[in-house]
Coordinates of C-alpha atoms and ligand atoms in Angstrom, one line a residue:
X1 CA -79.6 -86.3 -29.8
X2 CA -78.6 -83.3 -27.7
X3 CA -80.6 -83.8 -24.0
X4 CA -79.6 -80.2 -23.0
X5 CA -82.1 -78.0 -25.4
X6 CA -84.7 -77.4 -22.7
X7 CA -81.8 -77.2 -19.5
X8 CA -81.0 -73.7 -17.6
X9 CA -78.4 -75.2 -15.7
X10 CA -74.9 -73.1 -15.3
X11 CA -73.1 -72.2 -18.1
X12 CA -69.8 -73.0 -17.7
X13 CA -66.8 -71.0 -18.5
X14 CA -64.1 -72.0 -20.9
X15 CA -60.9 -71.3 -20.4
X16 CA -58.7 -72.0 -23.0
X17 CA -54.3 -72.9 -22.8
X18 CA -53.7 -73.6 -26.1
X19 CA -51.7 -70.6 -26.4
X20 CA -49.5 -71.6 -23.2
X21 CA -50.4 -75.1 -21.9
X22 CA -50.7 -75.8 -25.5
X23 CA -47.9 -74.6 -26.7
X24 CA -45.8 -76.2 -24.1
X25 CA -46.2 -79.4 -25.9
X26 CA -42.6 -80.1 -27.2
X27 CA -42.0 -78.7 -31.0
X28 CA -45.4 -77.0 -30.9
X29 CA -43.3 -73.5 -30.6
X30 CA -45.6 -70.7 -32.3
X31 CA -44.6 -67.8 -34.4
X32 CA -45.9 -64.7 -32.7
X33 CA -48.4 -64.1 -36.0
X34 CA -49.4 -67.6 -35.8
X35 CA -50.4 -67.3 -32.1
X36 CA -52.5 -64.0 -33.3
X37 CA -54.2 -65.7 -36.0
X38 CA -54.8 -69.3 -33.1
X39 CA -56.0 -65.9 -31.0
X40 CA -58.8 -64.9 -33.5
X41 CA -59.5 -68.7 -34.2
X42 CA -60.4 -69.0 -30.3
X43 CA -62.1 -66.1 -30.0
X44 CA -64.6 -66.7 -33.3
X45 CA -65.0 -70.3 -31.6
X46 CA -66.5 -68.6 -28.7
X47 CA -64.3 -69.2 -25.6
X48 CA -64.5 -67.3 -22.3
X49 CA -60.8 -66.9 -21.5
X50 CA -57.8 -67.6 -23.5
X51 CA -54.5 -67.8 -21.7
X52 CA -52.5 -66.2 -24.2
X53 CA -49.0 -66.8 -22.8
X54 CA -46.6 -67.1 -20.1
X55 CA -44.9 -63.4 -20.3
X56 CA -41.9 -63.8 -17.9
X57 CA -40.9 -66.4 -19.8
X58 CA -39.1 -64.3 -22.8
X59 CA -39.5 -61.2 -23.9
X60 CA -41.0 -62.8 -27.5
X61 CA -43.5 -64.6 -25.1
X62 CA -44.3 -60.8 -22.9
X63 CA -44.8 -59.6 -27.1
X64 CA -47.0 -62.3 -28.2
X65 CA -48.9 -62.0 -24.7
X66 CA -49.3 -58.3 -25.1
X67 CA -50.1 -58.0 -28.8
X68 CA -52.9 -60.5 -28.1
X69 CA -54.2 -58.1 -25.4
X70 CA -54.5 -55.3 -27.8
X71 CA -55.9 -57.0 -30.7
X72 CA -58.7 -59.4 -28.6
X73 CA -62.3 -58.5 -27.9
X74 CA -65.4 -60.2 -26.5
X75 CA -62.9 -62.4 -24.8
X76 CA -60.9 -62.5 -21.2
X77 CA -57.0 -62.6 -21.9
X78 CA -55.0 -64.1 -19.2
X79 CA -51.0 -63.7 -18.6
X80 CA -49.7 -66.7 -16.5
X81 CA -47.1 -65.8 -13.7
X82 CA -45.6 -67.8 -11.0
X83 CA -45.9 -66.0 -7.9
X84 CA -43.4 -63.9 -7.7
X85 CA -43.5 -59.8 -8.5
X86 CA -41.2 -60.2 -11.4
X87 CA -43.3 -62.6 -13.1
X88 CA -46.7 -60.6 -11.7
X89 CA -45.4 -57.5 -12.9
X90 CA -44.5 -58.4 -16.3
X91 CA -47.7 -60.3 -17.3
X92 CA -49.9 -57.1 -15.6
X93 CA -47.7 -55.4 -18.6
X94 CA -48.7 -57.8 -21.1
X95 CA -52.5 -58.1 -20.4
X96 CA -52.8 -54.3 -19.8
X97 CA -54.5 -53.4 -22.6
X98 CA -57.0 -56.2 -22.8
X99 CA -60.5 -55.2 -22.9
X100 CA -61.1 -57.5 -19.7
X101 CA -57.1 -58.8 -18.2
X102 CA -56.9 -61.5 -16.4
X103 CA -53.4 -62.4 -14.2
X104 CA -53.2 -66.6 -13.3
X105 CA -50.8 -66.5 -10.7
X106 CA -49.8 -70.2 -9.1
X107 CA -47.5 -72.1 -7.0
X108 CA -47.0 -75.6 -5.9
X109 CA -48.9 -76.7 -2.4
X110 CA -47.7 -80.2 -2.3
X111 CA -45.2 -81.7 -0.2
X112 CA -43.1 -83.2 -2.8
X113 CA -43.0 -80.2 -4.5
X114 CA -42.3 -77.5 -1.4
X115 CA -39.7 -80.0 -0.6
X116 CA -37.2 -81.0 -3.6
X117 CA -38.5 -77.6 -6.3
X118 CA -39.6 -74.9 -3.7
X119 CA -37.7 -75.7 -0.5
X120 CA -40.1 -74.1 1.6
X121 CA -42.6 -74.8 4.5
X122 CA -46.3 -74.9 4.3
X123 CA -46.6 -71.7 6.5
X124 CA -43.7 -70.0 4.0
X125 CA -46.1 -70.8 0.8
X126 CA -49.0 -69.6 2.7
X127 CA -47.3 -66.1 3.0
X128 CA -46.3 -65.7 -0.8
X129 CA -49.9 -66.8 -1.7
X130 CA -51.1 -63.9 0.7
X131 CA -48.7 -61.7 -1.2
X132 CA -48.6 -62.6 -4.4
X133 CA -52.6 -62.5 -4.9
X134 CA -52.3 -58.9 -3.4
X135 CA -50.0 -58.1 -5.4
X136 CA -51.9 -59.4 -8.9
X137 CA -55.1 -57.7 -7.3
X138 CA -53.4 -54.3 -7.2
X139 CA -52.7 -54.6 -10.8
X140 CA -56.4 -56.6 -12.6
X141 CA -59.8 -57.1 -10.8
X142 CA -59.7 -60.6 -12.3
X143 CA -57.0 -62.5 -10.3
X144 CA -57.2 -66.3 -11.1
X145 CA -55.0 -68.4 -8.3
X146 CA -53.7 -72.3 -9.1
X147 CA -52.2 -74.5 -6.6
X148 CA -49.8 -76.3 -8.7
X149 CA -50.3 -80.5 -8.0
X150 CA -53.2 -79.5 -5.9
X151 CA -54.2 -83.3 -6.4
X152 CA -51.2 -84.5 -4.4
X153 CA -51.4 -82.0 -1.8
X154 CA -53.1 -82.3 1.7
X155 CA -56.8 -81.5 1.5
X156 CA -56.7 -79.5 4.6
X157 CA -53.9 -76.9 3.5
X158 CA -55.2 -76.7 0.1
X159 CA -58.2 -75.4 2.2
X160 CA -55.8 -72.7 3.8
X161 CA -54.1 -71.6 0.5
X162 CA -57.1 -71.3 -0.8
X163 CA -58.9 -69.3 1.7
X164 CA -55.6 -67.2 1.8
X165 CA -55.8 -66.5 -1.9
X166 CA -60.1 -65.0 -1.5
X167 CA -58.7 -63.3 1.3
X168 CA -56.2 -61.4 -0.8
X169 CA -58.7 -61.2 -3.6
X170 CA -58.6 -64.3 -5.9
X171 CA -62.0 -64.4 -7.8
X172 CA -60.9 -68.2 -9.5
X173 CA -59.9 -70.5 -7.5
X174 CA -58.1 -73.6 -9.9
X175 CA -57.5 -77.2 -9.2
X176 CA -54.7 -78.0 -11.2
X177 CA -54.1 -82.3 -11.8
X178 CA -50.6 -81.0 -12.6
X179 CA -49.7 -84.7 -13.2
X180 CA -52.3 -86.7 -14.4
X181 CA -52.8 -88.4 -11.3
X182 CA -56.2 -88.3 -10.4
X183 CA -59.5 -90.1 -10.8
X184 CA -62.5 -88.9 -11.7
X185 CA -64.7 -89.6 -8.2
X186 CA -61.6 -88.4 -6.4
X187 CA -61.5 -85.2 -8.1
X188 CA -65.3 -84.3 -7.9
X189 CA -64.9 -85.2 -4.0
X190 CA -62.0 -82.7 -3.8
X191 CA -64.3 -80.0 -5.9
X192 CA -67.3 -80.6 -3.0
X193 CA -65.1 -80.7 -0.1
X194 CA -63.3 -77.3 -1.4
X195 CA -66.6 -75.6 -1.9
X196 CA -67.6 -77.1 1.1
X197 CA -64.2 -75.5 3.1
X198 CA -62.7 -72.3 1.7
X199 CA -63.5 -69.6 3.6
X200 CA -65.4 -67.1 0.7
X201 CA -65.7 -70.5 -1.8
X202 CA -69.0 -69.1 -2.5
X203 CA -67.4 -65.7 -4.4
X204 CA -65.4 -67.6 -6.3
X205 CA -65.6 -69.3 -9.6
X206 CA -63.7 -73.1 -9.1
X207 CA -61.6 -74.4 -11.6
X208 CA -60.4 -77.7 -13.2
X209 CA -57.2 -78.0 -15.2
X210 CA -56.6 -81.7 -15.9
X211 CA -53.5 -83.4 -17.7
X212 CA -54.0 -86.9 -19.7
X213 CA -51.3 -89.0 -18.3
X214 CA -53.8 -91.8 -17.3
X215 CA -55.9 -90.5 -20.2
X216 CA -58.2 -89.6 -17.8
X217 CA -58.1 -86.2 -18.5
X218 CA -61.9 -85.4 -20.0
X219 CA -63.6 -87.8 -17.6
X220 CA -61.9 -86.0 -14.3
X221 CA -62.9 -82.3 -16.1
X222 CA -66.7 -83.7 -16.4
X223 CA -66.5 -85.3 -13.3
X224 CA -65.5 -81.9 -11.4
X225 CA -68.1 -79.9 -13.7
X226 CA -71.2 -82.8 -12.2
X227 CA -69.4 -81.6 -8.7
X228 CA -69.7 -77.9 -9.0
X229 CA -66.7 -76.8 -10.6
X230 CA -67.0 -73.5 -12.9
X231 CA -64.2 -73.2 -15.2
X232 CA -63.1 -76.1 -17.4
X233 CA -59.2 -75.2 -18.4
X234 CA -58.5 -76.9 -22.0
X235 CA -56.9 -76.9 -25.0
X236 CA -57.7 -77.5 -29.0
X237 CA -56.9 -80.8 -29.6
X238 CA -55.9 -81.8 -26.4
X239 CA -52.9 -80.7 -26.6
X240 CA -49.9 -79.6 -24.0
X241 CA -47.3 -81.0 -21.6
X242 CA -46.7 -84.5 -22.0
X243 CA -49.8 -86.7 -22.4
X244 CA -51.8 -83.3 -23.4
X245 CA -54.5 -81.2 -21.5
X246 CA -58.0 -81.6 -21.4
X247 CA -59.4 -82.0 -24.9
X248 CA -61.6 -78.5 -25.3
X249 CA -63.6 -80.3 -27.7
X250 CA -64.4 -83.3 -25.9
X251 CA -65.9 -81.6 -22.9
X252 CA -67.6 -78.9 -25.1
X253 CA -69.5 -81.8 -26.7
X254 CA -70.1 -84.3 -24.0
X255 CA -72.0 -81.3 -22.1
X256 CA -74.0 -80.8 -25.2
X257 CA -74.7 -84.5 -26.0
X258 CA -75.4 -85.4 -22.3
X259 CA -75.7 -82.2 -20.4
X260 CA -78.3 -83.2 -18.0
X261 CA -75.5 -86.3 -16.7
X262 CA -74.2 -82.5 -15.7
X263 CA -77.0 -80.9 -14.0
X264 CA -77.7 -79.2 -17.5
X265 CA -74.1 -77.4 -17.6
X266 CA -73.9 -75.9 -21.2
X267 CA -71.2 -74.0 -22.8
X268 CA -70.8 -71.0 -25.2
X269 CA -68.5 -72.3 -27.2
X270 CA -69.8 -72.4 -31.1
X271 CA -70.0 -75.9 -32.0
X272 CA -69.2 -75.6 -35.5
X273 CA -66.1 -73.7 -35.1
X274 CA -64.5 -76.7 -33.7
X275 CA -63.1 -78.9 -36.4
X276 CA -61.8 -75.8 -38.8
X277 CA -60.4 -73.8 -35.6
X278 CA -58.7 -78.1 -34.6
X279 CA -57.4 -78.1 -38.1
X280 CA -55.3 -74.6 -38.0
X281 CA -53.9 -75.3 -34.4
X282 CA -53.1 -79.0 -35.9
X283 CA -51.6 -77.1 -38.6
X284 CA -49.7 -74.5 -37.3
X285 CA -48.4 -76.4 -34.4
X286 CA -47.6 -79.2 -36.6
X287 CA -49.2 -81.7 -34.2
X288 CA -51.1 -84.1 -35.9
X289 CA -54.6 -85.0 -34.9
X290 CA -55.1 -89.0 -34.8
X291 CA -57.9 -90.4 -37.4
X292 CA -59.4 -92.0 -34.3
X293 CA -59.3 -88.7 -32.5
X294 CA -63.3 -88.1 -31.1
X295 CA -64.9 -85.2 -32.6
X296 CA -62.3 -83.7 -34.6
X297 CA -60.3 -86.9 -36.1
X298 CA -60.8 -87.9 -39.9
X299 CA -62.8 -91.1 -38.9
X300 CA -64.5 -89.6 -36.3
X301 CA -67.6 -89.7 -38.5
X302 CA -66.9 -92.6 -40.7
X303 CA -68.2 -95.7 -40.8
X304 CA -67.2 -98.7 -42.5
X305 CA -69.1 -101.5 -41.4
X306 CA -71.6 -103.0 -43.9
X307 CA -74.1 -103.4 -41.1
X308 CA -73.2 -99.7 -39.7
X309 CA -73.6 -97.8 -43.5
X310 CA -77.4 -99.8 -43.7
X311 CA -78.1 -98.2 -40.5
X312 CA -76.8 -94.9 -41.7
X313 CA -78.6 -94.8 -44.7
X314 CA -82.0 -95.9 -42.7
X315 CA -81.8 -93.5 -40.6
X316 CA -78.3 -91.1 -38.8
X317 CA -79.2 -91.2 -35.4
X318 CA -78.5 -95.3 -35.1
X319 CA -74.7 -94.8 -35.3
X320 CA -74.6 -91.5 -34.9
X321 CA -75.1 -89.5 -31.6
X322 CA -73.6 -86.0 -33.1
X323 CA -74.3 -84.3 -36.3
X324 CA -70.6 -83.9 -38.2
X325 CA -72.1 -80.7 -39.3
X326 CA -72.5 -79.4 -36.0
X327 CA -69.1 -80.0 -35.4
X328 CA -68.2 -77.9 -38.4
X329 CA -67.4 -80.8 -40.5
X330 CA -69.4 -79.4 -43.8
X331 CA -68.2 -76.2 -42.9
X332 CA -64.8 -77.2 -44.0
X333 CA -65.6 -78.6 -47.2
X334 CA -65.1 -75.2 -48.6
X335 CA -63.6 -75.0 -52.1
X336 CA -62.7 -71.9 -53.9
X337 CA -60.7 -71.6 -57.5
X338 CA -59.2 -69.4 -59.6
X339 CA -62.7 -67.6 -60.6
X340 CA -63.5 -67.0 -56.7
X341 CA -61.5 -63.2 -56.5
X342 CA -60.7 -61.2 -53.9
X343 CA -63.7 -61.1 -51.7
X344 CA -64.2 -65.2 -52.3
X345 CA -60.6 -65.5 -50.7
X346 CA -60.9 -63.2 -47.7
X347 CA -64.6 -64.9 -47.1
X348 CA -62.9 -68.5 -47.7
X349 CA -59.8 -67.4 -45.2
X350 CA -62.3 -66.1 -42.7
X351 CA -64.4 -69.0 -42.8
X352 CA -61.1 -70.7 -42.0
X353 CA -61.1 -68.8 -38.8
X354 CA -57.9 -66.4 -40.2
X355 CA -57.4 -62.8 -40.3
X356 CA -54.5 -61.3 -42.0
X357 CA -53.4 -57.6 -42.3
X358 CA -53.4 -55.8 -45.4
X359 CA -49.8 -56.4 -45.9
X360 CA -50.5 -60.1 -45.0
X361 CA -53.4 -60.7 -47.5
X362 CA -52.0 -59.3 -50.5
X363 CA -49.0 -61.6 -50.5
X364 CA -51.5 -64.7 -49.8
X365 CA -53.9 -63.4 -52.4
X366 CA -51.4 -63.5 -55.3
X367 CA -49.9 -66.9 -54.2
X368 CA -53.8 -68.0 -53.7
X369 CA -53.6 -67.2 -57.4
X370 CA -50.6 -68.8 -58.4
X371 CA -51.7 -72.0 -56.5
X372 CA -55.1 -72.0 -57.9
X373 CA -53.4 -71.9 -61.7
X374 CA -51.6 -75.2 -60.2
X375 CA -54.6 -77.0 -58.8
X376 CA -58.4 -77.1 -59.8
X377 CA -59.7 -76.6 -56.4
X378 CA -58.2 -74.7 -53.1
X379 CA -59.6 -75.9 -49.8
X380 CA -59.9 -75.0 -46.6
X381 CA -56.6 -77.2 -45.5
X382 CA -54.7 -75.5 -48.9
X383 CA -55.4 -72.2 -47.2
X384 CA -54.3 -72.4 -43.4
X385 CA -51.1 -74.4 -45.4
X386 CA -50.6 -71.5 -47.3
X387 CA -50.6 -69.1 -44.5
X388 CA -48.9 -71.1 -42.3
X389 CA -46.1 -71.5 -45.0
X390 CA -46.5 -67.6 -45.5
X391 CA -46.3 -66.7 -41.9
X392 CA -43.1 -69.0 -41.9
X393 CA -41.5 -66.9 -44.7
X394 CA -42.0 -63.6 -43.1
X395 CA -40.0 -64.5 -40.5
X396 CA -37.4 -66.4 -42.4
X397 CA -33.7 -65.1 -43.0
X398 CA -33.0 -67.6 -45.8
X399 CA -35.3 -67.9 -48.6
X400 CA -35.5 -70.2 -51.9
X401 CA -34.6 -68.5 -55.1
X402 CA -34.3 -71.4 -57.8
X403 CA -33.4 -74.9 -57.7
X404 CA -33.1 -78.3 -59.7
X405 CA -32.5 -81.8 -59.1
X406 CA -31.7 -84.7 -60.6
X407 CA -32.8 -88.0 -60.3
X408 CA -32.9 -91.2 -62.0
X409 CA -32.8 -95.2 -61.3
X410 CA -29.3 -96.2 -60.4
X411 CA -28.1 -93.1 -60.4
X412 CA -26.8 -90.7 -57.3
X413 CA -28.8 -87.4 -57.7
X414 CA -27.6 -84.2 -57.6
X415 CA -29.0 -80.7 -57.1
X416 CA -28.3 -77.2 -57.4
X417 CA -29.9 -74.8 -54.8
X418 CA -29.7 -70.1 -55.0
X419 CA -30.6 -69.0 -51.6
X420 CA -31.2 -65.5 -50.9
X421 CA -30.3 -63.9 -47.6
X422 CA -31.1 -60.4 -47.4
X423 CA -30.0 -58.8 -50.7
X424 CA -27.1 -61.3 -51.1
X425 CA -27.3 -64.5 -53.0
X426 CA -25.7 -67.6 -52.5
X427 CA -25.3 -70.8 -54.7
X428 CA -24.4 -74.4 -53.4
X429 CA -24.5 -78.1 -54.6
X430 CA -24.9 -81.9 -53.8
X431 CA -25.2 -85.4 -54.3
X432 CA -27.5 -87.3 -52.1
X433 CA -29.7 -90.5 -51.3
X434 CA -32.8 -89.1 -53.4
X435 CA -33.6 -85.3 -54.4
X436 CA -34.1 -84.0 -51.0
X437 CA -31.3 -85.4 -49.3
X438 CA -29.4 -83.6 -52.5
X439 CA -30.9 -80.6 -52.1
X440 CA -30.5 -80.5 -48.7
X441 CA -26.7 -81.1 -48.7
X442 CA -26.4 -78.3 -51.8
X443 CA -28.5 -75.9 -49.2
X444 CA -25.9 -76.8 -46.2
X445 CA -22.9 -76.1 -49.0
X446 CA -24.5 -72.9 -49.8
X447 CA -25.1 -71.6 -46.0
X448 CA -22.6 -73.5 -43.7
X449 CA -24.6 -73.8 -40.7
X450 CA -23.6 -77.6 -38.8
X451 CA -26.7 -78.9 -38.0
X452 CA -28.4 -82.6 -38.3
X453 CA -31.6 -83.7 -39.7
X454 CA -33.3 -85.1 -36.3
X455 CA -37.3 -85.6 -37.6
X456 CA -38.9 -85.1 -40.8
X457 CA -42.5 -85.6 -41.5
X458 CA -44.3 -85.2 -44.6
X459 CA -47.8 -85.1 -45.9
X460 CA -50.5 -84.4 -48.3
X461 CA -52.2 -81.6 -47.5
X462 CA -55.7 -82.5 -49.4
X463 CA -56.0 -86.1 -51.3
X464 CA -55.6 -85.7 -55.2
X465 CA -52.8 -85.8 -57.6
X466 CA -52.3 -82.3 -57.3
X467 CA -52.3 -81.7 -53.6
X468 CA -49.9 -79.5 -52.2
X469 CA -46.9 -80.8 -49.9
X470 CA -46.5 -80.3 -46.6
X471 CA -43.2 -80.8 -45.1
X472 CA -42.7 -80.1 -40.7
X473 CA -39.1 -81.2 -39.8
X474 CA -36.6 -80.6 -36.8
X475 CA -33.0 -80.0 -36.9
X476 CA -30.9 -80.6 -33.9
X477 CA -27.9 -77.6 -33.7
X478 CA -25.7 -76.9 -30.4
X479 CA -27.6 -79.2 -28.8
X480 CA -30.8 -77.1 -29.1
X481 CA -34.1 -78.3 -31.6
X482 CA -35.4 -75.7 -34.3
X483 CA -38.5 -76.6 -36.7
X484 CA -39.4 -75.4 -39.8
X485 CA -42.4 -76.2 -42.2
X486 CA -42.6 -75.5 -45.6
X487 CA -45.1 -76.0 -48.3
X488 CA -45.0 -76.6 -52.1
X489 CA -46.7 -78.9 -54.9
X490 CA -43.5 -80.4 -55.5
X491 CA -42.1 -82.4 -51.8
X492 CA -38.4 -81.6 -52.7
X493 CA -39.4 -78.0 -53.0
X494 CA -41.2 -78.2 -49.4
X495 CA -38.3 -79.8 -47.6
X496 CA -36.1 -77.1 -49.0
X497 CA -38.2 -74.4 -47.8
X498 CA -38.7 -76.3 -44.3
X499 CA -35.3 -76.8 -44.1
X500 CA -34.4 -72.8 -44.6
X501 CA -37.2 -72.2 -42.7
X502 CA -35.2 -74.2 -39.3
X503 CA -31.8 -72.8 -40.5
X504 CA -33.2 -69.7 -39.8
X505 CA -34.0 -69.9 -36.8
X506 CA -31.0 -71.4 -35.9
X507 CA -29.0 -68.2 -36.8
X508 CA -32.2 -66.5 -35.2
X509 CA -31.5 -68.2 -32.0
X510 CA -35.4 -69.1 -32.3
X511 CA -35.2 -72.7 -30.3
X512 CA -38.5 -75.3 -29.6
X513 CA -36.3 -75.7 -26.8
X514 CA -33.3 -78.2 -25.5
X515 CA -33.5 -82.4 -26.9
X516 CA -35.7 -83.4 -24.4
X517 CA -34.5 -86.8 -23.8
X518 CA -33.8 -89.7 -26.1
X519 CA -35.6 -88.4 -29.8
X520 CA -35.9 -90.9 -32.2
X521 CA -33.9 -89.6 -34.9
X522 CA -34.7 -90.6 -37.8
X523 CA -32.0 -90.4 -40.3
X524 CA -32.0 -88.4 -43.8
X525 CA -34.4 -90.6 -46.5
X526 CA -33.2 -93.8 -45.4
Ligands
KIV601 O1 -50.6 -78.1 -14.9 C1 -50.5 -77.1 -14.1 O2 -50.5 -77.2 -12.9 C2 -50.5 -75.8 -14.8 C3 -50.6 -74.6 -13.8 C4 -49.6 -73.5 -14.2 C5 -52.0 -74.1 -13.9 O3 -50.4 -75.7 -16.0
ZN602 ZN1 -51.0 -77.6 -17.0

């Protein structure tokens, strides 16, 4: 189905936020292992540039930034930093020791923005722009500029900025739709006249970095790429601020599937990376892709109409106009057991797109075992649980030593919980609405930390009687949201975890951030 096979049109580069748009998304917060194992999913997928972080922001976001720059080959790693030299001088820091650094540097150019964030005048932006990219240029080679809400800013002085920022040595000139606001033959006019305007425009790579408020997100990307645009700025599953960020995987697919409705524009991403390297960011970030979700959701290859299975069965190509498998949908299907060893698992893991230190894989290889004595079959969604749930641990102050609950009809149960933190051991009970709530209230009488219950979300990580739990929740202390996951064949056992897992990061001071806005809180088990 693909009409691009015999195209040499221009291979566009993918940049990839996941790591920083992405992670912006509220409660998506990433452990600074996880990012490192999302880092070595991106790069085996095959992207150009991944922005690994935002390093002014906190010195566990300049750590993540950095140890992705030292560990990351075959692949451009970009620091984001507004323009200012603090923020310029700290992500030069963090990207160092990348084999090819990139600093993104950006500031607002519309009105609305210079007047009620920036309070400044056009002429005033113009300068730091002149300044700022200097500044970056002193420190990389590769010097990526954004005009933050360039959409909503005057065409003309987004033609000044941008000629300011080649002048002082930008090579990528982006196009940020900071809001969502644009459509898609508005934004391909802006990409022409831009080439058409910026002094040096034909030095510099353009950019598009859409956001889904209007869900228009993929269609403005494509639209901008038909235009001339270069870069395509995206994330795994579409996810970020708000509404999300372009979806990487819808734009990676719709130039393969109908390239030449692009002049022939044609990726490097590796196709069938997509779904297993969608399945460990929806994992680790505990955001969950819809079924309906194209490309990468459950149903996205499923078909349930008589009429549509007949076709099927006649021949694919009548409902079908992508191959799941070139997606990476068989690719998943992986299945290992307790016969599979040592090599099996670190082929199965890498398959799964995740690399663990020595350290690391010795702790997931004996509880690989102990799961696989649980359950007949280990797949690739019991792995990236596992880890995930491993990666959790590590960084845990309070861990589970024993439990037990009781439960029965009519009954209130009760529960007694040993929690371990550091070499000291502490013992609590309750009574509760159910064996979790139990457990939970005999976990808050062993630890003492006041905190509420604000989400919980469970699910199954594989189908089967013996699937594994997965529990994500968020608790709400001093006005401030921490998450935890955990992961267990028993749920009671996988709230527990998740639940020491939030406490502590509470005592960690480890925050997704303040309650943003109304949540819908969902009280415990009702
Ligand atoms: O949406 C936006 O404008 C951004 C910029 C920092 C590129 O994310
Ligand atoms: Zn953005």
């Amino acid at each position: 189905m693909s009409d691009t096979s015999s195209t040499n049109g221009r291979r566009i580069i993918v940049f990839d936020t996941t790591l920083r748009d992405g992670e912006q998304s509220p409660g998506a917060t990433l452990t600074a292992d996880e990012k490192l194992v999302v880092a070595d999913a991106l790069v085996e997928l095959g992207v150009d540039v991944m922005e690994a972080g935002f390093p002014a922001a906190s010195p566990g976001d300049f750590e993540a930034v950095r140890s992705i720059a030292t560990r990351v080959k075959g692949c451009t790693v970009a620091g984001l930093a507004r323009a200012n030299k603090n923020d310029i001088e700290r992500a030069a820091m963090a990207v160092k020791p990348a084999e090819s650094p990139r600093i993104h540097t950006f500031i607002a150019t519309s009105d609305i923005h210079l007047e009620y964030k920036l309070k400044k005048t056009r002429p005033e932006v113009l300068e730091i722009v002149t300044n700022m990219v200097g500044l970056a240029k002193s420190f990389t080679s590769d010097v990526e500029f954004s005009a933050e809400d360039a959409t909503r800013s005057d065409w003309d002085y987004l033609v000044q900025v941008f000629s300011a920022a080649v002048a002082a040595g930008a090579t990528t000139l982006n196009v940020p739709d900071t809001v969502g606001y644009t459509t898609p033959l508005e934004y391909a006019a802006l990409i022409e006249y831009l080439n058409a305007h910026v002094v040096g425009s034909e030095n510099v790579v353009f950019s598009v970095h859409c956001h889904d408020d209007l869900g228009l997100a993929t269609a403005n990307t494509l639209a901008a790429v038909a235009a001339g645009a270069g870069q395509v700025e995206v994330t795994m599953n579409a996810i970020g601020e708000r509404a999300g960020n372009t979806s990487l995987e819808e734009v990676v697919m719709a130039l393969d599937t109908r390239g030449q409705q692009f002049g022939g524009c044609h990726t490097g991403i590796v196709k069938n990376r997509l779904v297993p390297t969608s399945r460990l960011v929806s994992q680790l970030t505990g955001l969950v892709v819809a079924p309906n979700k194209a490309i990468i959701g459950a149903n996205a290859f499923a078909h349930e109409a008589g009429i549509h299975q007949d076709g099927m069965l006649k021949n694919p190509d009548t409902y079908e106009i992508m191959k799941p498998t070139d997606v990476g949908w068989e690719g998943t299907r992986l299945v290992i057991g307790k016969h599979s060893g040592r090599a099996g698992f670190r082929n199965a893991l890498e398959q799964t797109g995740i690399r663990l230190d020595d350290e690391q894989f010795a702790v997931a290889y004996q509880r690989f075992t102990e799961l696989a004595d649980r359950k007949k079959t280990v797949t690739a969604a019991d792995l990236i649980a596992l880890v995930e749930d491993q990666l959790e641990a590590e960084i845990s102050t309070f861990h589970l030593v024993r439990w037990s609950a009781s439960i029965g009809t009519g009954d209130q149960a009760s529960a007694s919980v040993v929690v371990r933190k550091g070499d000291q051991e502490v013992a609590g009970d309750g009574v509760g609405n159910g064996g979790i709530d139990a457990l939970l209230e005999a976990i808050d009488s062993a630890i003492g930390i006041p905190c509420e219950l604000e989400e919980y979300h469970v699910e199954a990580v594989t189908p089967g009687e013996d699937a594994q739990g997965l529990v994500r929740l968020r608790v709400r202390s001093g006005g401030n949201l921490y998450t935890g996951t955990g992961l267990a064949t028993d749920v009671v056992e996988a709230s527990a975890r998740a639940y020491l897992a939030a406490l502590s990061k509470v005592v960690n001071g480890q925050t997704t951030g303040e309650i943003p806005g109304p949540v819908s809180s969902v009280s415990r088990w009702s």
